[in-house]
Structures are given as structure tokens and as C-alpha cells.
mmCIF file of C-alpha atoms and ligand atoms in Angstrom:
data_model
loop_
_atom_site.group_PDB
_atom_site.id
_atom_site.type_symbol
_atom_site.label_atom_id
_atom_site.label_comp_id
_atom_site.label_asym_id
_atom_site.label_seq_id
_atom_site.Cartn_x
_atom_site.Cartn_y
_atom_site.Cartn_z
ATOM 1 C CA MET A 596 -4.447 20.562 -1.766
ATOM 2 C CA THR A 597 -2.852 19.304 -4.962
ATOM 3 C CA ASN A 598 -2.545 15.667 -5.985
ATOM 4 C CA ILE A 599 0.925 14.267 -5.358
ATOM 5 C CA LEU A 600 0.107 11.039 -7.198
ATOM 6 C CA GLU A 601 -2.345 10.288 -9.980
ATOM 7 C CA VAL A 602 -2.700 6.762 -11.318
ATOM 8 C CA LYS A 603 -4.566 6.477 -14.609
ATOM 9 C CA HIS A 604 -5.750 3.250 -16.204
ATOM 10 C CA LEU A 605 -2.807 1.368 -14.742
ATOM 11 C CA LYS A 606 -2.344 -2.246 -15.843
ATOM 12 C CA LYS A 607 0.149 -4.858 -14.711
ATOM 13 C CA TYR A 608 -0.124 -8.175 -16.478
ATOM 14 C CA PHE A 609 2.074 -11.275 -16.171
ATOM 15 C CA ASP A 610 2.591 -13.943 -18.800
ATOM 16 C CA THR A 611 2.064 -17.382 -17.248
ATOM 17 C CA LYS A 612 1.881 -20.890 -18.777
ATOM 18 C CA ALA A 613 -1.882 -20.833 -18.294
ATOM 19 C CA GLY A 614 -2.314 -17.405 -19.999
ATOM 20 C CA VAL A 615 -2.033 -13.714 -19.160
ATOM 21 C CA LEU A 616 -2.626 -12.919 -15.490
ATOM 22 C CA HIS A 617 -4.372 -9.564 -15.052
ATOM 23 C CA ALA A 618 -2.933 -8.675 -11.610
ATOM 24 C CA VAL A 619 -3.782 -4.942 -11.882
ATOM 25 C CA ASP A 620 -6.403 -4.125 -14.486
ATOM 26 C CA ASP A 621 -7.282 -0.554 -15.395
ATOM 27 C CA VAL A 622 -6.871 1.022 -11.990
ATOM 28 C CA SER A 623 -7.248 4.839 -11.564
ATOM 29 C CA PHE A 624 -7.113 6.961 -8.382
ATOM 30 C CA SER A 625 -5.307 10.009 -6.924
ATOM 31 C CA ILE A 626 -3.801 11.005 -3.567
ATOM 32 C CA LYS A 627 -3.251 14.459 -2.155
ATOM 33 C CA LYS A 628 -0.032 15.405 -0.392
ATOM 34 C CA GLY A 629 -0.059 14.401 3.284
ATOM 35 C CA GLU A 630 -2.919 11.922 2.888
ATOM 36 C CA THR A 631 -2.990 8.172 3.575
ATOM 37 C CA LEU A 632 -4.782 6.010 1.040
ATOM 38 C CA GLY A 633 -5.532 2.509 2.311
ATOM 39 C CA ILE A 634 -5.730 -0.224 -0.325
ATOM 40 C CA VAL A 635 -7.627 -3.192 0.989
ATOM 41 C CA GLY A 636 -8.619 -6.583 -0.310
ATOM 42 C CA GLU A 637 -8.112 -10.333 0.128
ATOM 43 C CA SER A 638 -4.755 -11.913 -0.665
ATOM 44 C CA GLY A 639 -4.232 -12.260 -4.439
ATOM 45 C CA CYS A 640 -6.410 -9.227 -5.327
ATOM 46 C CA GLY A 641 -3.421 -7.356 -6.807
ATOM 47 C CA LYS A 642 -2.944 -4.757 -4.043
ATOM 48 C CA SER A 643 0.754 -5.551 -3.406
ATOM 49 C CA THR A 644 1.470 -5.697 -7.163
ATOM 50 C CA LEU A 645 -0.192 -2.261 -7.468
ATOM 51 C CA GLY A 646 2.105 -0.894 -4.769
ATOM 52 C CA ARG A 647 5.210 -2.409 -6.346
ATOM 53 C CA THR A 648 4.270 -1.125 -9.808
ATOM 54 C CA ILE A 649 3.801 2.405 -8.471
ATOM 55 C CA GLN A 650 7.216 2.231 -6.771
ATOM 56 C CA HIS A 651 8.799 0.995 -10.050
ATOM 57 C CA LEU A 652 9.896 -2.377 -8.625
ATOM 58 C CA LEU A 653 7.705 -3.807 -11.419
ATOM 59 C CA PRO A 654 7.338 -2.130 -14.843
ATOM 60 C CA ALA A 655 3.763 -1.125 -15.730
ATOM 61 C CA THR A 656 2.114 -2.941 -18.637
ATOM 62 C CA ASP A 657 0.014 0.086 -19.571
ATOM 63 C CA GLY A 658 -1.378 3.328 -18.114
ATOM 64 C CA THR A 659 0.239 6.329 -16.480
ATOM 65 C CA ILE A 660 1.582 7.088 -12.999
ATOM 66 C CA LEU A 661 1.893 10.843 -12.493
ATOM 67 C CA PHE A 662 4.064 11.785 -9.537
ATOM 68 C CA LYS A 663 4.008 15.524 -8.927
ATOM 69 C CA GLY A 664 2.698 15.866 -12.473
ATOM 70 C CA ARG A 665 5.400 13.780 -14.183
ATOM 71 C CA ASP A 666 4.684 10.416 -15.847
ATOM 72 C CA VAL A 667 7.084 8.049 -14.078
ATOM 73 C CA THR A 668 6.482 5.203 -16.514
ATOM 74 C CA ARG A 669 8.571 7.100 -19.051
ATOM 75 C CA LEU A 670 11.633 8.107 -17.039
ATOM 76 C CA SER A 671 15.261 7.580 -17.972
ATOM 77 C CA LYS A 672 17.412 5.283 -15.777
ATOM 78 C CA LYS A 673 18.808 8.251 -13.834
ATOM 79 C CA GLU A 674 15.348 9.807 -13.390
ATOM 80 C CA THR A 675 14.014 6.404 -12.218
ATOM 81 C CA ARG A 676 16.747 6.238 -9.573
ATOM 82 C CA ASP A 677 15.792 9.726 -8.340
ATOM 83 C CA TYR A 678 12.106 8.762 -8.314
ATOM 84 C CA MET A 679 12.822 5.635 -6.276
ATOM 85 C CA LYS A 680 14.542 7.807 -3.674
ATOM 86 C CA GLU A 681 11.442 9.990 -3.361
ATOM 87 C CA VAL A 682 9.067 7.010 -3.252
ATOM 88 C CA GLN A 683 10.151 4.316 -0.789
ATOM 89 C CA MET A 684 8.639 1.055 0.434
ATOM 90 C CA ILE A 685 8.124 -0.498 3.832
ATOM 91 C CA PHE A 686 7.604 -4.256 3.634
ATOM 92 C CA GLN A 687 5.472 -6.735 5.530
ATOM 93 C CA ASP A 688 8.024 -8.982 7.136
ATOM 94 C CA PRO A 689 10.962 -6.946 8.405
ATOM 95 C CA TYR A 690 12.836 -10.151 9.193
ATOM 96 C CA SER A 691 12.936 -11.434 5.616
ATOM 97 C CA SER A 692 13.429 -7.962 4.103
ATOM 98 C CA LEU A 693 16.477 -7.143 6.286
ATOM 99 C CA ASN A 694 19.901 -8.673 5.580
ATOM 100 C CA PRO A 695 20.580 -10.913 8.632
ATOM 101 C CA ARG A 696 24.378 -10.517 8.207
ATOM 102 C CA MET A 697 24.251 -6.710 8.513
ATOM 103 C CA THR A 698 24.024 -4.749 11.765
ATOM 104 C CA VAL A 699 21.230 -2.256 12.407
ATOM 105 C CA LYS A 700 23.577 0.632 11.561
ATOM 106 C CA GLN A 701 24.759 -0.996 8.327
ATOM 107 C CA ILE A 702 21.153 -1.735 7.224
ATOM 108 C CA ILE A 703 19.991 1.843 7.735
ATOM 109 C CA MET A 704 23.171 3.354 6.313
ATOM 110 C CA GLU A 705 23.352 1.319 3.106
ATOM 111 C CA PRO A 706 21.008 3.539 1.015
ATOM 112 C CA LEU A 707 23.049 6.636 2.039
ATOM 113 C CA LEU A 708 26.348 5.058 0.995
ATOM 114 C CA ILE A 709 24.834 3.932 -2.328
ATOM 115 C CA ASP A 710 23.680 7.514 -2.756
ATOM 116 C CA GLY A 711 27.280 8.715 -2.417
ATOM 117 C CA ARG A 712 27.251 9.975 1.194
ATOM 118 C CA LYS A 713 30.634 9.981 3.090
ATOM 119 C CA LYS A 714 30.730 7.384 5.878
ATOM 120 C CA LYS A 715 31.056 9.907 8.734
ATOM 121 C CA GLU A 716 28.199 12.044 7.527
ATOM 122 C CA ALA A 717 26.104 8.886 6.950
ATOM 123 C CA GLU A 718 26.781 7.631 10.469
ATOM 124 C CA SER A 719 25.448 10.793 12.049
ATOM 125 C CA GLU A 720 22.351 10.668 9.817
ATOM 126 C CA VAL A 721 21.764 7.073 10.929
ATOM 127 C CA ARG A 722 22.031 8.056 14.611
ATOM 128 C CA ALA A 723 19.486 10.846 14.101
ATOM 129 C CA MET A 724 17.127 8.531 12.172
ATOM 130 C CA MET A 725 17.324 5.831 14.872
ATOM 131 C CA GLU A 726 16.193 8.446 17.384
ATOM 132 C CA THR A 727 13.402 9.616 15.054
ATOM 133 C CA VAL A 728 11.953 6.072 14.808
ATOM 134 C CA GLY A 729 12.419 5.319 18.515
ATOM 135 C CA LEU A 730 15.345 2.884 18.230
ATOM 136 C CA ASP A 731 17.774 3.154 21.110
ATOM 137 C CA ALA A 732 21.397 3.912 20.021
ATOM 138 C CA ARG A 733 22.588 0.801 21.939
ATOM 139 C CA PHE A 734 21.054 -1.357 19.180
ATOM 140 C CA GLU A 735 23.221 0.082 16.375
ATOM 141 C CA ASN A 736 25.619 -2.879 16.387
ATOM 142 C CA ALA A 737 22.938 -5.530 16.952
ATOM 143 C CA TYR A 738 21.752 -7.920 14.221
ATOM 144 C CA PRO A 739 18.065 -8.157 13.256
ATOM 145 C CA ASN A 740 17.620 -11.619 14.825
ATOM 146 C CA GLU A 741 18.619 -10.155 18.218
ATOM 147 C CA LEU A 742 15.649 -7.761 18.182
ATOM 148 C CA ASP A 743 11.892 -8.270 18.550
ATOM 149 C CA GLY A 744 9.398 -7.789 15.678
ATOM 150 C CA GLY A 745 8.469 -4.208 16.624
ATOM 151 C CA ARG A 746 12.119 -3.076 16.690
ATOM 152 C CA ARG A 747 12.822 -4.901 13.415
ATOM 153 C CA GLN A 748 9.965 -2.992 11.769
ATOM 154 C CA ARG A 749 11.428 0.248 13.165
ATOM 155 C CA ILE A 750 14.671 -0.651 11.310
ATOM 156 C CA GLY A 751 12.633 -1.174 8.121
ATOM 157 C CA ILE A 752 10.984 2.230 8.589
ATOM 158 C CA ALA A 753 14.317 3.939 9.315
ATOM 159 C CA ARG A 754 15.876 2.440 6.193
ATOM 160 C CA ALA A 755 12.880 3.554 4.076
ATOM 161 C CA LEU A 756 13.053 7.116 5.456
ATOM 162 C CA ILE A 757 16.813 7.671 5.519
ATOM 163 C CA LEU A 758 16.854 9.266 2.040
ATOM 164 C CA LYS A 759 14.021 11.647 3.099
ATOM 165 C CA PRO A 760 11.296 10.449 0.721
ATOM 166 C CA GLU A 761 8.025 12.359 0.293
ATOM 167 C CA PHE A 762 5.925 9.285 -0.405
ATOM 168 C CA VAL A 763 5.975 5.836 1.220
ATOM 169 C CA ILE A 764 4.214 2.675 0.074
ATOM 170 C CA CYS A 765 3.597 0.452 3.090
ATOM 171 C CA ASP A 766 2.941 -3.177 2.148
ATOM 172 C CA GLU A 767 1.210 -4.879 5.088
ATOM 173 C CA PRO A 768 3.771 -3.293 7.470
ATOM 174 C CA VAL A 769 2.086 -4.514 10.675
ATOM 175 C CA SER A 770 0.578 -7.873 9.612
ATOM 176 C CA ALA A 771 3.515 -9.903 10.972
ATOM 177 C CA LEU A 772 3.369 -8.170 14.382
ATOM 178 C CA ASP A 773 1.477 -8.970 17.597
ATOM 179 C CA VAL A 774 -1.682 -6.957 18.050
ATOM 180 C CA SER A 775 -0.175 -4.943 20.929
ATOM 181 C CA ILE A 776 2.887 -3.970 18.855
ATOM 182 C CA GLN A 777 0.765 -3.120 15.792
ATOM 183 C CA ALA A 778 -0.734 -0.063 17.555
ATOM 184 C CA GLN A 779 2.749 1.240 18.529
ATOM 185 C CA ILE A 780 4.008 0.983 14.952
ATOM 186 C CA LEU A 781 0.853 2.556 13.500
ATOM 187 C CA ASN A 782 1.127 5.457 15.987
ATOM 188 C CA LEU A 783 4.793 5.904 15.044
ATOM 189 C CA MET A 784 3.875 5.989 11.350
ATOM 190 C CA GLN A 785 1.145 8.611 11.965
ATOM 191 C CA ASP A 786 3.576 10.675 14.026
ATOM 192 C CA LEU A 787 6.277 10.475 11.315
ATOM 193 C CA GLN A 788 3.721 11.458 8.698
ATOM 194 C CA GLU A 789 2.879 14.659 10.557
ATOM 195 C CA ARG A 790 6.500 15.525 11.430
ATOM 196 C CA LEU A 791 7.994 14.781 8.032
ATOM 197 C CA GLY A 792 5.025 15.659 5.788
ATOM 198 C CA LEU A 793 4.793 12.165 4.301
ATOM 199 C CA THR A 794 2.100 10.769 2.037
ATOM 200 C CA TYR A 795 1.296 7.051 2.417
ATOM 201 C CA ILE A 796 -0.238 4.262 0.435
ATOM 202 C CA PHE A 797 -1.091 1.611 3.033
ATOM 203 C CA VAL A 798 -1.689 -1.865 1.520
ATOM 204 C CA THR A 799 -3.398 -4.300 3.878
ATOM 205 C CA HIS A 800 -5.987 -7.087 4.182
ATOM 206 C CA ASP A 801 -6.888 -5.827 7.672
ATOM 207 C CA LEU A 802 -9.927 -3.543 7.715
ATOM 208 C CA SER A 803 -9.350 -2.455 11.310
ATOM 209 C CA VAL A 804 -5.844 -1.269 10.492
ATOM 210 C CA VAL A 805 -6.968 0.497 7.323
ATOM 211 C CA LYS A 806 -9.764 2.226 9.238
ATOM 212 C CA TYR A 807 -7.331 3.399 11.897
ATOM 213 C CA ILE A 808 -4.663 4.858 9.564
ATOM 214 C CA SER A 809 -6.362 5.931 6.297
ATOM 215 C CA ASP A 810 -8.048 9.138 5.140
ATOM 216 C CA LYS A 811 -9.415 7.332 2.056
ATOM 217 C CA ILE A 812 -9.865 3.692 1.164
ATOM 218 C CA ALA A 813 -9.732 1.881 -2.161
ATOM 219 C CA VAL A 814 -11.168 -1.636 -2.184
ATOM 220 C CA MET A 815 -9.620 -4.055 -4.680
ATOM 221 C CA TYR A 816 -11.058 -7.254 -6.079
ATOM 222 C CA LEU A 817 -9.206 -9.414 -8.615
ATOM 223 C CA GLY A 818 -7.196 -6.584 -10.117
ATOM 224 C CA ASN A 819 -10.002 -4.009 -10.202
ATOM 225 C CA LEU A 820 -10.831 -1.103 -7.900
ATOM 226 C CA VAL A 821 -14.453 -1.738 -6.908
ATOM 227 C CA GLU A 822 -14.986 1.071 -4.379
ATOM 228 C CA TYR A 823 -13.210 4.266 -3.359
ATOM 229 C CA ALA A 824 -14.342 6.647 -0.640
ATOM 230 C CA ASP A 825 -13.376 8.650 2.434
ATOM 231 C CA THR A 826 -12.772 6.258 5.309
ATOM 232 C CA GLU A 827 -15.709 7.379 7.458
ATOM 233 C CA GLU A 828 -18.050 7.287 4.511
ATOM 234 C CA LEU A 829 -16.932 3.831 3.428
ATOM 235 C CA PHE A 830 -17.517 2.348 6.850
ATOM 236 C CA ALA A 831 -20.808 4.207 7.366
ATOM 237 C CA ALA A 832 -22.289 3.543 3.926
ATOM 238 C CA PRO A 833 -20.467 0.814 1.973
ATOM 239 C CA ARG A 834 -22.035 0.362 -1.478
ATOM 240 C CA HIS A 835 -20.300 -2.522 -3.325
ATOM 241 C CA PRO A 836 -21.551 -6.045 -2.335
ATOM 242 C CA TYR A 837 -17.896 -7.101 -1.939
ATOM 243 C CA THR A 838 -17.113 -4.217 0.484
ATOM 244 C CA ARG A 839 -20.239 -5.065 2.428
ATOM 245 C CA ALA A 840 -19.262 -8.698 2.622
ATOM 246 C CA LEU A 841 -15.740 -7.735 3.775
ATOM 247 C CA LEU A 842 -17.085 -5.475 6.495
ATOM 248 C CA ALA A 843 -19.592 -8.059 7.647
ATOM 249 C CA SER A 844 -16.871 -10.703 7.843
ATOM 250 C CA VAL A 845 -14.787 -8.840 10.451
ATOM 251 C CA PRO A 846 -16.050 -9.624 13.951
ATOM 252 C CA THR A 847 -14.418 -6.548 15.518
ATOM 253 C CA THR A 848 -12.746 -3.378 14.310
ATOM 254 C CA ASP A 849 -11.120 -2.813 17.700
ATOM 255 C CA LEU A 850 -7.363 -2.585 17.078
ATOM 256 C CA THR A 851 -6.560 -4.086 20.492
ATOM 257 C CA LYS A 852 -8.465 -7.321 19.843
ATOM 258 C CA ALA A 853 -7.513 -10.204 17.612
ATOM 259 C CA ARG A 854 -9.328 -10.017 14.289
ATOM 260 C CA LYS A 855 -9.918 -12.489 11.551
ATOM 261 C CA ILE A 856 -11.586 -12.015 8.192
ATOM 262 C CA GLN A 857 -13.882 -14.945 7.526
ATOM 263 C CA VAL A 858 -13.861 -16.407 4.044
ATOM 264 C CA ILE A 859 -16.582 -14.960 1.846
ATOM 265 C CA ALA A 860 -18.692 -17.723 0.298
ATOM 266 C CA GLY A 861 -18.419 -18.621 -3.403
ATOM 267 C CA GLU A 862 -15.639 -19.388 -5.857
ATOM 268 C CA ILE A 863 -13.076 -16.710 -6.729
ATOM 269 C CA THR A 864 -12.854 -16.263 -10.474
ATOM 270 C CA SER A 865 -9.408 -16.730 -12.070
ATOM 271 C CA PRO A 866 -7.421 -13.570 -12.740
ATOM 272 C CA ILE A 867 -5.882 -15.399 -15.743
ATOM 273 C CA GLU A 868 -7.609 -14.225 -18.929
ATOM 274 C CA PRO A 869 -10.671 -13.139 -16.851
ATOM 275 C CA ALA A 870 -14.088 -13.592 -18.454
ATOM 276 C CA PRO A 871 -16.110 -10.542 -19.371
ATOM 277 C CA GLY A 872 -18.557 -9.215 -16.772
ATOM 278 C CA CYS A 873 -18.190 -8.391 -13.100
ATOM 279 C CA ARG A 874 -15.350 -10.362 -11.513
ATOM 280 C CA PHE A 875 -17.310 -10.623 -8.256
ATOM 281 C CA ALA A 876 -20.383 -12.120 -9.946
ATOM 282 C CA ALA A 877 -19.681 -15.745 -8.902
ATOM 283 C CA ARG A 878 -19.764 -14.720 -5.238
ATOM 284 C CA CYS A 879 -22.389 -11.951 -5.397
ATOM 285 C CA GLN A 880 -25.858 -12.578 -4.064
ATOM 286 C CA ALA A 881 -27.191 -9.579 -5.986
ATOM 287 C CA ALA A 882 -25.826 -10.671 -9.384
ATOM 288 C CA GLY A 883 -28.177 -10.165 -12.324
ATOM 289 C CA GLU A 884 -28.045 -10.950 -16.031
ATOM 290 C CA LYS A 885 -26.049 -7.875 -16.957
ATOM 291 C CA CYS A 886 -23.368 -8.721 -14.408
ATOM 292 C CA ALA A 887 -22.228 -11.830 -16.324
ATOM 293 C CA CYS A 888 -21.519 -9.988 -19.546
ATOM 294 C CA ILE A 889 -20.753 -6.301 -18.831
ATOM 295 C CA GLN A 890 -17.957 -5.205 -16.526
ATOM 296 C CA PRO A 891 -19.129 -2.307 -14.352
ATOM 297 C CA GLU A 892 -17.085 0.908 -14.421
ATOM 298 C CA LEU A 893 -15.981 2.788 -11.316
ATOM 299 C CA ILE A 894 -18.338 5.780 -11.295
ATOM 300 C CA GLU A 895 -19.322 8.560 -8.840
ATOM 301 C CA ASN A 896 -22.054 7.642 -6.418
ATOM 302 C CA GLY A 897 -22.168 10.333 -3.750
ATOM 303 C CA GLU A 898 -19.583 12.891 -2.682
ATOM 304 C CA ASN A 899 -16.042 11.542 -3.020
ATOM 305 C CA HIS A 900 -17.516 8.074 -3.330
ATOM 306 C CA ARG A 901 -17.055 5.874 -6.376
ATOM 307 C CA VAL A 902 -18.305 2.336 -6.927
ATOM 308 C CA ALA A 903 -18.087 -0.270 -9.690
ATOM 309 C CA CYS A 904 -21.375 -2.173 -9.573
ATOM 310 C CA HIS A 905 -24.438 -2.302 -11.832
ATOM 311 C CA LEU A 906 -26.609 -1.735 -8.768
ATOM 312 C CA TYR A 907 -25.236 1.813 -8.722
ATOM 313 C CA GLY A 908 -25.317 2.676 -12.413
ATOM 314 C CA ALA A 909 -25.234 6.211 -13.756
ATOM 315 C CA LYS A 910 -28.541 8.004 -13.211
ATOM 316 C CA GLU A 911 -30.616 8.260 -16.401
ATOM 317 C CA ASP A 912 -32.416 11.513 -17.218
HETATM 318 FE FE1 SF4 B 1326 -22.811 -8.021 -7.834
HETATM 319 FE FE2 SF4 B 1326 -23.488 -7.347 -10.321
HETATM 320 FE FE3 SF4 B 1326 -22.661 -5.488 -8.639
HETATM 321 FE FE4 SF4 B 1326 -20.965 -7.302 -9.632
HETATM 322 S S1 SF4 B 1326 -22.045 -5.731 -10.770
HETATM 323 S S2 SF4 B 1326 -21.104 -6.619 -7.513
HETATM 324 S S3 SF4 B 1326 -22.245 -9.100 -9.686
HETATM 325 S S4 SF4 B 1326 -24.522 -6.707 -8.445
#
């Protein structure tokens, strides 16, 4: 299978009064068509910024984003518009991302009208899409606040899929939902992936969700990718001390039970003008001298398994 997306040395920095914030710092990975890559980490680790930079909602500071072999950081305005049709986003809180003054039909139809579709044609596409995502036709004239959280997220999914994208970036799409509704939405997303041949990036802080939905997982810490592996492998043999701490902090990975990530001990380093060395060093019980001054690179450590930690350095001959 070929890679549909390759991200190489991607950086997204923000100028702040306190200095330059390194939200995404030299991140590289690839995804094959039809796969789901879960990106997991605590809040503030840069995972949502990474998703938004890939979708072009934020311009990249440096690096390349190859989508089907083309560098999308160098597209013209027209090419960018076409790219943003092929790569859509589903957001965390459907309530705040949906216009409360528009009906369900208007919300789902808007991207089609902007794309130049005639109203009649657009209406029949909306009806078909509502059926695809399991939204009853009787809701087409309802407003978002008249529907429950699960149905609101189905509207968000329908709007994201109405232009028939190949790639969808899902930013915490089930975090605002009750545990019982989460499973329904995740099952719907898996079903849609198979039926429509979609590829997903799934951004979340919830390890149980990411385990359930992802083929591969990338773990982020303060702007860096610190571990990347197949899902089964990552849960069976986590390498990076941060991944291990994350896994140990989740009391259950059962999707039907309430889960809460406990806070990992130690101070989080600032992502503003970060000091040299490993960014996890202040919280790492295995930190050594080298960790304070040399930043570890993400290198192979096992089949399809990469880790950025001096404990797993390149083998010397
Ligand atoms: Fe811990 Fe050092 Fe590995 Fe960083 S590089 S995770 S500080 S052992």
C-alpha cells in the first residue's frame, strides 16, 4: 500500500510575548491509504496544532506535507482550496463548531453550495448523506440545540464528508460525548472508513479510544513525536518512559467504562524557546546526564517501531 500522506520535519511555531512557542517541532511520519493513525498526548502537546497544520487551517513554519506525493505547503490559492476539499476535519465539540442559527440541512449543504452545486442537486446529496451517517430525515429542519450530542456529532461528520474527501482529520471527535454514545460514533466512523475508503488521523488524549480505532499510534510530548508504532505493539511493548507513564496512568482501557488519565508527576517544561535536551527529562525517572543536553532523535527500535529516547539509542558495532 502506498503512503497517502508523508509529513517531513514539520514545524509550527507561534510568536508570543514570552518568546517563540514550538507547538510542533520537527515531526515526521507517514500514513497509508485506508489506515487510521492515532495521535495521542496530554493537552498542550501540540497534537491539535499538528492536525490543523496538516489540514492547512494553520500555515506550516517549516517542513513538508506530501499528500499523494504533492507538497501541499507550496500550493496556489486554488490548489489549496481543492486540497481542503480532499482533506476535511471533524471537530471535538459539535455544538460550538456548528452554526446554531442554521438548520441541519443548511449546515450539511453549505460546503456544497460554496463549491458551486445547484440547490436541488445539493438537497438530494444532503438527504443521502444524512442516511449514510444515520441521521433520520425528520431532523433536516431541526436546529443543533434541539438534538443530543451524538446526533450533533453525526451532523459534524456529514458536513465533513459531504464533499467526498479521501482523508479526514478527527480532532477529539468523541471527547465531549457520554461514554455510551462514544462507542456508537466510533463504530460509525469505522463503518464509514470501510464503505468510503477513508484515511483518518485521529487526535485524542484518550488512550482507550485511540486503541480502539487506530492501526498505528504516534505519541506526542511538547511538540515532539516520542514514539510511533503499530497499535498492538505499542500497547504490548511501550518503550518511551512517557508512553509507559501514560499507559500506567489509565485505570481501564474498557471503552464502556469511565476513564481518567491521572496527572503524571513532575513539572512540564515550557514549549516557549525550549531548552536543549529531552523535553521529558524533568518528569522522567530514568533521566541521565546526556538527557539534559542532547535531544534524542526518533529512531527505529524494532519492526515498525520508532522511539526518541537515549535509553534506546542506535546500536553500536
Ligand atoms: Fe527519559 Fe532521557 Fe529517555 Fe528523555 S531521553 S525519556 S529523559 S531517559
